Amino acid sequence: MDRGTFDALMRQTLKDQAEKVSMPEARKQQIYEAVAECRKVPACQTQPDGQAGACCRKEEHSMKKSGKWKVLPVAAALCILGTMAVMAAGKIVGYSSSHDVNQPDFATYADMARADEAAGFAVKVPEKFDNGFSFDRGFLIEEKAHDENGEIVDTFPVVSVFYKKGGESLTLDIKQVRPEWSETTTGNPRSIQYGDKTLVYSEDHYRFVPPDYQITEEEQKAVEAGELYVSYGSSQVEDSIVCFLQWTEGDVQYILLGDGSTGLGMDGMVEAGKQIIDSPEL
């Protein structure tokens, strides 16, 4: 899984969890304590074999507004335990971003007309898909690139669009290609040619676990093999298969993200991707 895919997953998970979870104060405090421990871990710890070890990825939704915490559950932070290739640039080792899911920059599809001017690059964003998913909201997110010391070394814009069909959701992330990003190597990537575009489909297995969960030896082996990603912060153990479809158009990267509950699978995701490709620029 590459860094762009990682960030797309984080935003989707944060949004879904923030919308559906309500928790008592005691549970909130438990999450805060787990987050405090999580933040002690550097953005990425480089191992001798050139791989990145335990990574703590934060989405700064825990900003205070009017003296109140806005997003509290898994949205506070997600610690991913997995092996990911260190970025080719050698300096950038992690990313973080911030946005309030309740305050979209593009509240209606008509608002998307200014997305390209706001982002600084042209984007393709269909209003709806033939599979029944339709525009829900959109965001212009400032992504921050961090070095091994956690310092911000660069920032860049990401257009993130959420689609809904009943209780299911899809996310489309659009950003300019970063030189440090690597090709997808996990999740059994499969390439599909569509005209002059190469679409890459992959699936990753995520396990969301409570803050005090002790990872098993079998799980650790799967983590090290890149077959499992463990995220701390849920109230119980939950498994999810996350589907990704990504491609580039010129210097712009598109990532379409959905979980297994959408029922789309590879064929459905690819058809949605083709519809994006065939859409006119905004």
PDB file of C-alpha atoms in Angstrom:
ATOM      1  CA  MET A   1       0.000   0.000   0.000  1.00  0.00           C
ATOM      2  CA  ASP A   2       1.464   3.363  -0.996  1.00  0.00           C
ATOM      3  CA  ARG A   3       1.322   6.575   1.012  1.00  0.00           C
ATOM      4  CA  GLY A   4      -1.470   8.097  -1.042  1.00  0.00           C
ATOM      5  CA  THR A   5      -3.622   5.027  -0.450  1.00  0.00           C
ATOM      6  CA  PHE A   6      -2.767   5.116   3.261  1.00  0.00           C
ATOM      7  CA  ASP A   7      -3.936   8.712   3.609  1.00  0.00           C
ATOM      8  CA  ALA A   8      -7.140   8.017   1.694  1.00  0.00           C
ATOM      9  CA  LEU A   9      -7.937   5.143   4.022  1.00  0.00           C
ATOM     10  CA  MET A  10      -7.332   7.284   7.087  1.00  0.00           C
ATOM     11  CA  ARG A  11      -9.725   9.970   5.931  1.00  0.00           C
ATOM     12  CA  GLN A  12     -12.430   7.435   5.032  1.00  0.00           C
ATOM     13  CA  THR A  13     -12.122   5.634   8.369  1.00  0.00           C
ATOM     14  CA  LEU A  14     -12.121   8.859  10.360  1.00  0.00           C
ATOM     15  CA  LYS A  15     -15.219  10.099   8.578  1.00  0.00           C
ATOM     16  CA  ASP A  16     -17.155   6.841   8.960  1.00  0.00           C
ATOM     17  CA  GLN A  17     -16.297   6.406  12.618  1.00  0.00           C
ATOM     18  CA  ALA A  18     -17.007  10.035  13.502  1.00  0.00           C
ATOM     19  CA  GLU A  19     -20.465   9.892  11.935  1.00  0.00           C
ATOM     20  CA  LYS A  20     -21.684   6.678  13.537  1.00  0.00           C
ATOM     21  CA  VAL A  21     -20.121   6.498  16.986  1.00  0.00           C
ATOM     22  CA  SER A  22     -21.514   7.891  20.207  1.00  0.00           C
ATOM     23  CA  MET A  23     -19.682   7.054  23.399  1.00  0.00           C
ATOM     24  CA  PRO A  24     -19.809   7.717  27.131  1.00  0.00           C
ATOM     25  CA  GLU A  25     -17.319  10.007  28.832  1.00  0.00           C
ATOM     26  CA  ALA A  26     -15.400   7.079  30.352  1.00  0.00           C
ATOM     27  CA  ARG A  27     -14.847   5.621  26.905  1.00  0.00           C
ATOM     28  CA  LYS A  28     -13.728   8.989  25.556  1.00  0.00           C
ATOM     29  CA  GLN A  29     -11.141   9.229  28.316  1.00  0.00           C
ATOM     30  CA  GLN A  30      -9.901   5.745  27.458  1.00  0.00           C
ATOM     31  CA  ILE A  31      -9.390   6.838  23.869  1.00  0.00           C
ATOM     32  CA  TYR A  32      -7.582  10.001  24.933  1.00  0.00           C
ATOM     33  CA  GLU A  33      -5.186   7.956  27.045  1.00  0.00           C
ATOM     34  CA  ALA A  34      -4.527   5.570  24.178  1.00  0.00           C
ATOM     35  CA  VAL A  35      -3.927   8.505  21.833  1.00  0.00           C
ATOM     36  CA  ALA A  36      -1.467  10.012  24.313  1.00  0.00           C
ATOM     37  CA  GLU A  37       0.518   6.780  24.238  1.00  0.00           C
ATOM     38  CA  CYS A  38       0.242   6.616  20.477  1.00  0.00           C
ATOM     39  CA  ARG A  39       1.679  10.104  20.065  1.00  0.00           C
ATOM     40  CA  LYS A  40       4.840   9.055  21.879  1.00  0.00           C
ATOM     41  CA  VAL A  41       5.718   6.949  18.835  1.00  0.00           C
ATOM     42  CA  PRO A  42       7.688   8.770  16.108  1.00  0.00           C
ATOM     43  CA  ALA A  43       5.979   9.211  12.752  1.00  0.00           C
ATOM     44  CA  CYS A  44       7.941   6.239  11.415  1.00  0.00           C
ATOM     45  CA  GLN A  45      10.720   4.220  12.991  1.00  0.00           C
ATOM     46  CA  THR A  46      13.128   3.035  10.361  1.00  0.00           C
ATOM     47  CA  GLN A  47      14.345  -0.527  10.812  1.00  0.00           C
ATOM     48  CA  PRO A  48      17.785  -1.812   9.779  1.00  0.00           C
ATOM     49  CA  ASP A  49      16.315  -3.641   6.782  1.00  0.00           C
ATOM     50  CA  GLY A  50      15.116  -0.347   5.318  1.00  0.00           C
ATOM     51  CA  GLN A  51      11.481  -0.778   6.291  1.00  0.00           C
ATOM     52  CA  ALA A  52       9.334   1.490   8.408  1.00  0.00           C
ATOM     53  CA  GLY A  53       8.141  -0.027  11.657  1.00  0.00           C
ATOM     54  CA  ALA A  54       5.279   0.940  13.950  1.00  0.00           C
ATOM     55  CA  CYS A  55       3.741   4.116  12.577  1.00  0.00           C
ATOM     56  CA  CYS A  56       1.400   6.422  14.369  1.00  0.00           C
ATOM     57  CA  ARG A  57      -0.761   8.331  11.906  1.00  0.00           C
ATOM     58  CA  LYS A  58      -2.722  11.226  13.319  1.00  0.00           C
ATOM     59  CA  GLU A  59      -5.632  13.035  11.809  1.00  0.00           C
ATOM     60  CA  GLU A  60      -5.810  16.265  13.779  1.00  0.00           C
ATOM     61  CA  HIS A  61      -9.555  16.173  14.244  1.00  0.00           C
ATOM     62  CA  SER A  62      -9.052  16.572  17.966  1.00  0.00           C
ATOM     63  CA  MET A  63      -8.851  20.341  17.531  1.00  0.00           C
ATOM     64  CA  LYS A  64     -10.645  22.428  20.135  1.00  0.00           C
ATOM     65  CA  LYS A  65     -13.425  24.694  18.929  1.00  0.00           C
ATOM     66  CA  SER A  66     -15.494  26.679  21.403  1.00  0.00           C
ATOM     67  CA  GLY A  67     -13.778  24.712  24.146  1.00  0.00           C
ATOM     68  CA  LYS A  68     -15.125  21.350  22.973  1.00  0.00           C
ATOM     69  CA  TRP A  69     -13.496  18.381  21.288  1.00  0.00           C
ATOM     70  CA  LYS A  70     -15.126  17.985  17.893  1.00  0.00           C
ATOM     71  CA  VAL A  71     -14.315  14.359  16.982  1.00  0.00           C
ATOM     72  CA  LEU A  72     -13.653  11.784  19.641  1.00  0.00           C
ATOM     73  CA  PRO A  73     -13.576   8.075  18.755  1.00  0.00           C
ATOM     74  CA  VAL A  74     -11.167   6.359  16.386  1.00  0.00           C
ATOM     75  CA  ALA A  75     -11.111   9.703  14.619  1.00  0.00           C
ATOM     76  CA  ALA A  76      -8.817  11.020  17.342  1.00  0.00           C
ATOM     77  CA  ALA A  77      -5.913   8.929  16.053  1.00  0.00           C
ATOM     78  CA  LEU A  78      -5.143   5.670  14.296  1.00  0.00           C
ATOM     79  CA  CYS A  79      -1.966   3.707  14.937  1.00  0.00           C
ATOM     80  CA  ILE A  80      -1.151   1.421  12.056  1.00  0.00           C
ATOM     81  CA  LEU A  81       1.199  -1.460  12.801  1.00  0.00           C
ATOM     82  CA  GLY A  82       2.621  -2.577   9.510  1.00  0.00           C
ATOM     83  CA  THR A  83       5.670  -2.611   7.269  1.00  0.00           C
ATOM     84  CA  MET A  84       5.667   0.080   4.623  1.00  0.00           C
ATOM     85  CA  ALA A  85       8.474   1.034   2.293  1.00  0.00           C
ATOM     86  CA  VAL A  86      10.403   4.140   3.331  1.00  0.00           C
ATOM     87  CA  MET A  87       9.824   6.942   0.826  1.00  0.00           C
ATOM     88  CA  ALA A  88      12.362   7.144  -1.948  1.00  0.00           C
ATOM     89  CA  ALA A  89      13.180  10.759  -1.117  1.00  0.00           C
ATOM     90  CA  GLY A  90      14.704   9.584   2.172  1.00  0.00           C
ATOM     91  CA  LYS A  91      13.416  12.562   4.164  1.00  0.00           C
ATOM     92  CA  ILE A  92       9.624  12.381   4.080  1.00  0.00           C
ATOM     93  CA  VAL A  93       8.413   9.473   6.196  1.00  0.00           C
ATOM     94  CA  GLY A  94       4.819  10.310   7.041  1.00  0.00           C
ATOM     95  CA  TYR A  95       1.813  12.509   6.400  1.00  0.00           C
ATOM     96  CA  SER A  96      -0.930  14.158   8.427  1.00  0.00           C
ATOM     97  CA  SER A  97      -3.955  16.282   7.599  1.00  0.00           C
ATOM     98  CA  SER A  98      -6.869  18.073   9.232  1.00  0.00           C
ATOM     99  CA  HIS A  99     -10.499  18.712   8.428  1.00  0.00           C
ATOM    100  CA  ASP A 100     -13.844  18.902  10.186  1.00  0.00           C
ATOM    101  CA  VAL A 101     -16.178  16.324   8.625  1.00  0.00           C
ATOM    102  CA  ASN A 102     -19.155  18.489   9.536  1.00  0.00           C
ATOM    103  CA  GLN A 103     -17.871  21.556   7.704  1.00  0.00           C
ATOM    104  CA  PRO A 104     -17.249  20.617   4.064  1.00  0.00           C
ATOM    105  CA  ASP A 105     -15.552  23.066   1.742  1.00  0.00           C
ATOM    106  CA  PHE A 106     -17.887  21.881  -1.020  1.00  0.00           C
ATOM    107  CA  ALA A 107     -21.304  21.334   0.557  1.00  0.00           C
ATOM    108  CA  THR A 108     -23.109  20.829  -2.764  1.00  0.00           C
ATOM    109  CA  TYR A 109     -22.032  19.451  -6.087  1.00  0.00           C
ATOM    110  CA  ALA A 110     -22.366  22.943  -7.585  1.00  0.00           C
ATOM    111  CA  ASP A 111     -19.637  24.062  -5.159  1.00  0.00           C
ATOM    112  CA  MET A 112     -17.216  21.629  -6.816  1.00  0.00           C
ATOM    113  CA  ALA A 113     -16.995  24.046  -9.768  1.00  0.00           C
ATOM    114  CA  ARG A 114     -14.358  25.988  -7.822  1.00  0.00           C
ATOM    115  CA  ALA A 115     -12.365  22.917  -6.745  1.00  0.00           C
ATOM    116  CA  ASP A 116      -9.743  23.156  -9.480  1.00  0.00           C
ATOM    117  CA  GLU A 117      -9.070  26.831  -8.802  1.00  0.00           C
ATOM    118  CA  ALA A 118      -8.907  26.187  -5.049  1.00  0.00           C
ATOM    119  CA  ALA A 119      -6.578  23.186  -5.416  1.00  0.00           C
ATOM    120  CA  GLY A 120      -4.418  24.613  -8.179  1.00  0.00           C
ATOM    121  CA  PHE A 121      -4.903  21.677 -10.574  1.00  0.00           C
ATOM    122  CA  ALA A 122      -7.738  20.362 -12.718  1.00  0.00           C
ATOM    123  CA  VAL A 123      -9.899  17.553 -11.328  1.00  0.00           C
ATOM    124  CA  LYS A 124     -12.614  15.209 -12.565  1.00  0.00           C
ATOM    125  CA  VAL A 125     -15.462  14.658 -10.098  1.00  0.00           C
ATOM    126  CA  PRO A 126     -18.695  13.071 -11.363  1.00  0.00           C
ATOM    127  CA  GLU A 127     -21.890  13.977  -9.524  1.00  0.00           C
ATOM    128  CA  LYS A 128     -23.020  10.360  -9.345  1.00  0.00           C
ATOM    129  CA  PHE A 129     -22.086   6.899 -10.516  1.00  0.00           C
ATOM    130  CA  ASP A 130     -24.133   4.371 -12.436  1.00  0.00           C
ATOM    131  CA  ASN A 131     -23.855   2.071  -9.388  1.00  0.00           C
ATOM    132  CA  GLY A 132     -26.098   4.377  -7.343  1.00  0.00           C
ATOM    133  CA  PHE A 133     -23.481   6.297  -5.325  1.00  0.00           C
ATOM    134  CA  SER A 134     -23.980  10.069  -5.482  1.00  0.00           C
ATOM    135  CA  PHE A 135     -22.115  13.149  -4.269  1.00  0.00           C
ATOM    136  CA  ASP A 136     -22.398  13.790  -0.531  1.00  0.00           C
ATOM    137  CA  ARG A 137     -19.744  16.421   0.312  1.00  0.00           C
ATOM    138  CA  GLY A 138     -16.225  17.499  -0.575  1.00  0.00           C
ATOM    139  CA  PHE A 139     -13.150  18.901   1.152  1.00  0.00           C
ATOM    140  CA  LEU A 140     -10.002  20.776   0.241  1.00  0.00           C
ATOM    141  CA  ILE A 141      -7.442  19.330   2.620  1.00  0.00           C
ATOM    142  CA  GLU A 142      -3.943  20.582   3.345  1.00  0.00           C
ATOM    143  CA  GLU A 143      -1.716  17.539   3.568  1.00  0.00           C
ATOM    144  CA  LYS A 144       1.479  17.883   5.609  1.00  0.00           C
ATOM    145  CA  ALA A 145       4.610  15.885   4.861  1.00  0.00           C
ATOM    146  CA  HIS A 146       6.784  15.055   7.884  1.00  0.00           C
ATOM    147  CA  ASP A 147      10.419  14.025   8.204  1.00  0.00           C
ATOM    148  CA  GLU A 148      11.806  11.415  10.613  1.00  0.00           C
ATOM    149  CA  ASN A 149      11.801  14.018  13.397  1.00  0.00           C
ATOM    150  CA  GLY A 150       8.142  14.835  12.905  1.00  0.00           C
ATOM    151  CA  GLU A 151       8.909  18.246  11.402  1.00  0.00           C
ATOM    152  CA  ILE A 152       6.708  19.522   8.572  1.00  0.00           C
ATOM    153  CA  VAL A 153       8.849  19.732   5.442  1.00  0.00           C
ATOM    154  CA  ASP A 154       6.154  20.310   2.828  1.00  0.00           C
ATOM    155  CA  THR A 155       2.423  20.879   2.387  1.00  0.00           C
ATOM    156  CA  PHE A 156       0.168  20.203  -0.591  1.00  0.00           C
ATOM    157  CA  PRO A 157      -3.585  20.251  -1.358  1.00  0.00           C
ATOM    158  CA  VAL A 158      -5.861  17.219  -1.659  1.00  0.00           C
ATOM    159  CA  VAL A 159      -9.401  17.282  -3.016  1.00  0.00           C
ATOM    160  CA  SER A 160     -11.375  14.642  -1.120  1.00  0.00           C
ATOM    161  CA  VAL A 161     -14.933  13.806  -2.202  1.00  0.00           C
ATOM    162  CA  PHE A 162     -17.389  11.544  -0.365  1.00  0.00           C
ATOM    163  CA  TYR A 163     -20.138   9.634  -2.139  1.00  0.00           C
ATOM    164  CA  LYS A 164     -23.119   7.941  -0.472  1.00  0.00           C
ATOM    165  CA  LYS A 165     -25.625   5.219  -1.276  1.00  0.00           C
ATOM    166  CA  GLY A 166     -27.786   4.524   1.740  1.00  0.00           C
ATOM    167  CA  GLY A 167     -25.410   3.731   4.592  1.00  0.00           C
ATOM    168  CA  GLU A 168     -22.504   2.899   2.287  1.00  0.00           C
ATOM    169  CA  SER A 169     -19.804   5.283   1.159  1.00  0.00           C
ATOM    170  CA  LEU A 170     -17.020   5.771  -1.362  1.00  0.00           C
ATOM    171  CA  THR A 171     -14.187   8.289  -1.176  1.00  0.00           C
ATOM    172  CA  LEU A 172     -12.360   9.852  -4.098  1.00  0.00           C
ATOM    173  CA  ASP A 173      -9.038  11.529  -3.293  1.00  0.00           C
ATOM    174  CA  ILE A 174      -7.327  13.655  -5.938  1.00  0.00           C
ATOM    175  CA  LYS A 175      -3.863  15.120  -5.572  1.00  0.00           C
ATOM    176  CA  GLN A 176      -0.780  15.903  -7.578  1.00  0.00           C
ATOM    177  CA  VAL A 177       1.710  13.060  -7.869  1.00  0.00           C
ATOM    178  CA  ARG A 178       4.422  13.135  -5.228  1.00  0.00           C
ATOM    179  CA  PRO A 179       7.963  12.024  -6.189  1.00  0.00           C
ATOM    180  CA  GLU A 180       8.406  10.077  -2.935  1.00  0.00           C
ATOM    181  CA  TRP A 181       5.343   7.878  -3.392  1.00  0.00           C
ATOM    182  CA  SER A 182       5.956   4.268  -4.343  1.00  0.00           C
ATOM    183  CA  GLU A 183       3.923   1.817  -6.385  1.00  0.00           C
ATOM    184  CA  THR A 184       1.366  -0.385  -4.647  1.00  0.00           C
ATOM    185  CA  THR A 185       3.036  -3.669  -3.732  1.00  0.00           C
ATOM    186  CA  THR A 186       0.608  -5.164  -1.191  1.00  0.00           C
ATOM    187  CA  GLY A 187      -3.027  -6.186  -1.367  1.00  0.00           C
ATOM    188  CA  ASN A 188      -2.557  -8.381  -4.447  1.00  0.00           C
ATOM    189  CA  PRO A 189      -2.468  -5.459  -6.902  1.00  0.00           C
ATOM    190  CA  ARG A 190      -4.022  -6.060 -10.310  1.00  0.00           C
ATOM    191  CA  SER A 191      -3.613  -3.803 -13.325  1.00  0.00           C
ATOM    192  CA  ILE A 192      -6.452  -2.988 -15.713  1.00  0.00           C
ATOM    193  CA  GLN A 193      -5.828  -1.092 -18.922  1.00  0.00           C
ATOM    194  CA  TYR A 194      -8.429   1.450 -20.003  1.00  0.00           C
ATOM    195  CA  GLY A 195      -7.374   3.400 -23.049  1.00  0.00           C
ATOM    196  CA  ASP A 196      -4.014   4.922 -22.206  1.00  0.00           C
ATOM    197  CA  LYS A 197      -4.670   4.710 -18.442  1.00  0.00           C
ATOM    198  CA  THR A 198      -3.456   1.919 -16.181  1.00  0.00           C
ATOM    199  CA  LEU A 199      -5.778   1.379 -13.221  1.00  0.00           C
ATOM    200  CA  VAL A 200      -4.415  -0.583 -10.256  1.00  0.00           C
ATOM    201  CA  TYR A 201      -6.870  -2.398  -7.990  1.00  0.00           C
ATOM    202  CA  SER A 202      -5.893  -3.812  -4.598  1.00  0.00           C
ATOM    203  CA  GLU A 203      -7.497  -4.975  -1.366  1.00  0.00           C
ATOM    204  CA  ASP A 204      -6.075  -4.616   2.146  1.00  0.00           C
ATOM    205  CA  HIS A 205      -7.173  -6.391   5.310  1.00  0.00           C
ATOM    206  CA  TYR A 206      -7.627  -4.066   8.297  1.00  0.00           C
ATOM    207  CA  ARG A 207      -8.308  -5.128  11.871  1.00  0.00           C
ATOM    208  CA  PHE A 208      -9.596  -2.433  14.251  1.00  0.00           C
ATOM    209  CA  VAL A 209      -8.950  -3.333  17.875  1.00  0.00           C
ATOM    210  CA  PRO A 210      -9.389  -1.858  21.403  1.00  0.00           C
ATOM    211  CA  PRO A 211      -6.548   0.265  22.846  1.00  0.00           C
ATOM    212  CA  ASP A 212      -5.464  -2.520  25.243  1.00  0.00           C
ATOM    213  CA  TYR A 213      -5.509  -5.245  22.599  1.00  0.00           C
ATOM    214  CA  GLN A 214      -2.490  -7.559  22.584  1.00  0.00           C
ATOM    215  CA  ILE A 215      -1.517  -8.538  19.065  1.00  0.00           C
ATOM    216  CA  THR A 216      -0.995 -12.289  18.602  1.00  0.00           C
ATOM    217  CA  GLU A 217       2.065 -13.938  17.116  1.00  0.00           C
ATOM    218  CA  GLU A 218       0.031 -14.976  14.086  1.00  0.00           C
ATOM    219  CA  GLU A 219      -1.228 -11.426  13.589  1.00  0.00           C
ATOM    220  CA  GLN A 220       2.282 -10.035  13.951  1.00  0.00           C
ATOM    221  CA  LYS A 221       3.521 -12.349  11.207  1.00  0.00           C
ATOM    222  CA  ALA A 222       0.687 -11.170   8.952  1.00  0.00           C
ATOM    223  CA  VAL A 223       1.543  -7.538   9.767  1.00  0.00           C
ATOM    224  CA  GLU A 224       5.195  -8.067   8.927  1.00  0.00           C
ATOM    225  CA  ALA A 225       4.225  -9.750   5.663  1.00  0.00           C
ATOM    226  CA  GLY A 226       2.062  -6.782   4.692  1.00  0.00           C
ATOM    227  CA  GLU A 227      -1.072  -8.950   4.786  1.00  0.00           C
ATOM    228  CA  LEU A 228      -2.711  -7.218   7.756  1.00  0.00           C
ATOM    229  CA  TYR A 229      -2.930  -3.690   9.130  1.00  0.00           C
ATOM    230  CA  VAL A 230      -3.891  -3.275  12.794  1.00  0.00           C
ATOM    231  CA  SER A 231      -5.497  -0.041  13.972  1.00  0.00           C
ATOM    232  CA  TYR A 232      -6.100   0.780  17.647  1.00  0.00           C
ATOM    233  CA  GLY A 233      -9.110   2.679  18.984  1.00  0.00           C
ATOM    234  CA  SER A 234     -12.322   0.692  18.399  1.00  0.00           C
ATOM    235  CA  SER A 235     -14.485  -0.744  21.195  1.00  0.00           C
ATOM    236  CA  GLN A 236     -14.215  -4.283  19.853  1.00  0.00           C
ATOM    237  CA  VAL A 237     -12.269  -6.294  17.292  1.00  0.00           C
ATOM    238  CA  GLU A 238     -13.587  -5.554  13.822  1.00  0.00           C
ATOM    239  CA  ASP A 239     -12.256  -6.703  10.460  1.00  0.00           C
ATOM    240  CA  SER A 240     -12.675  -4.863   7.203  1.00  0.00           C
ATOM    241  CA  ILE A 241     -11.491  -5.454   3.665  1.00  0.00           C
ATOM    242  CA  VAL A 242     -10.701  -2.108   2.063  1.00  0.00           C
ATOM    243  CA  CYS A 243     -10.746  -1.812  -1.729  1.00  0.00           C
ATOM    244  CA  PHE A 244      -8.577   0.674  -3.615  1.00  0.00           C
ATOM    245  CA  LEU A 245      -8.476   1.750  -7.223  1.00  0.00           C
ATOM    246  CA  GLN A 246      -5.821   4.215  -8.285  1.00  0.00           C
ATOM    247  CA  TRP A 247      -4.433   5.707 -11.452  1.00  0.00           C
ATOM    248  CA  THR A 248      -2.750   8.864 -12.698  1.00  0.00           C
ATOM    249  CA  GLU A 249      -3.720  11.379 -15.352  1.00  0.00           C
ATOM    250  CA  GLY A 250      -0.724  13.490 -16.226  1.00  0.00           C
ATOM    251  CA  ASP A 251       0.634  14.721 -12.897  1.00  0.00           C
ATOM    252  CA  VAL A 252      -2.607  14.083 -10.985  1.00  0.00           C
ATOM    253  CA  GLN A 253      -3.272  10.945  -8.951  1.00  0.00           C
ATOM    254  CA  TYR A 254      -6.774   9.560  -8.348  1.00  0.00           C
ATOM    255  CA  ILE A 255      -7.579   7.125  -5.526  1.00  0.00           C
ATOM    256  CA  LEU A 256     -11.050   5.611  -5.201  1.00  0.00           C
ATOM    257  CA  LEU A 257     -11.630   3.945  -1.847  1.00  0.00           C
ATOM    258  CA  GLY A 258     -14.405   1.754  -0.468  1.00  0.00           C
ATOM    259  CA  ASP A 259     -14.784  -1.103   1.984  1.00  0.00           C
ATOM    260  CA  GLY A 260     -16.106  -4.580   1.328  1.00  0.00           C
ATOM    261  CA  SER A 261     -19.625  -3.632   2.434  1.00  0.00           C
ATOM    262  CA  THR A 262     -20.205  -1.736  -0.812  1.00  0.00           C
ATOM    263  CA  GLY A 263     -20.364  -5.047  -2.669  1.00  0.00           C
ATOM    264  CA  LEU A 264     -18.649  -3.465  -5.675  1.00  0.00           C
ATOM    265  CA  GLY A 265     -15.557  -5.656  -5.761  1.00  0.00           C
ATOM    266  CA  MET A 266     -12.935  -5.160  -8.444  1.00  0.00           C
ATOM    267  CA  ASP A 267     -15.351  -4.999 -11.376  1.00  0.00           C
ATOM    268  CA  GLY A 268     -17.590  -2.413  -9.709  1.00  0.00           C
ATOM    269  CA  MET A 269     -14.676  -0.249  -8.604  1.00  0.00           C
ATOM    270  CA  VAL A 270     -13.133  -0.376 -12.065  1.00  0.00           C
ATOM    271  CA  GLU A 271     -16.421   0.648 -13.697  1.00  0.00           C
ATOM    272  CA  ALA A 272     -16.638   3.615 -11.318  1.00  0.00           C
ATOM    273  CA  GLY A 273     -13.038   4.513 -12.142  1.00  0.00           C
ATOM    274  CA  LYS A 274     -13.785   4.440 -15.857  1.00  0.00           C
ATOM    275  CA  GLN A 275     -16.699   6.786 -15.275  1.00  0.00           C
ATOM    276  CA  ILE A 276     -14.381   9.234 -13.503  1.00  0.00           C
ATOM    277  CA  ILE A 277     -11.864   9.038 -16.356  1.00  0.00           C
ATOM    278  CA  ASP A 278     -14.597   9.716 -18.911  1.00  0.00           C
ATOM    279  CA  SER A 279     -15.944  12.686 -16.947  1.00  0.00           C
ATOM    280  CA  PRO A 280     -15.045  16.215 -18.087  1.00  0.00           C
ATOM    281  CA  GLU A 281     -12.752  18.330 -15.956  1.00  0.00           C
ATOM    282  CA  LEU A 282     -14.564  20.739 -13.655  1.00  0.00           C
TER     283      LEU A 282
END
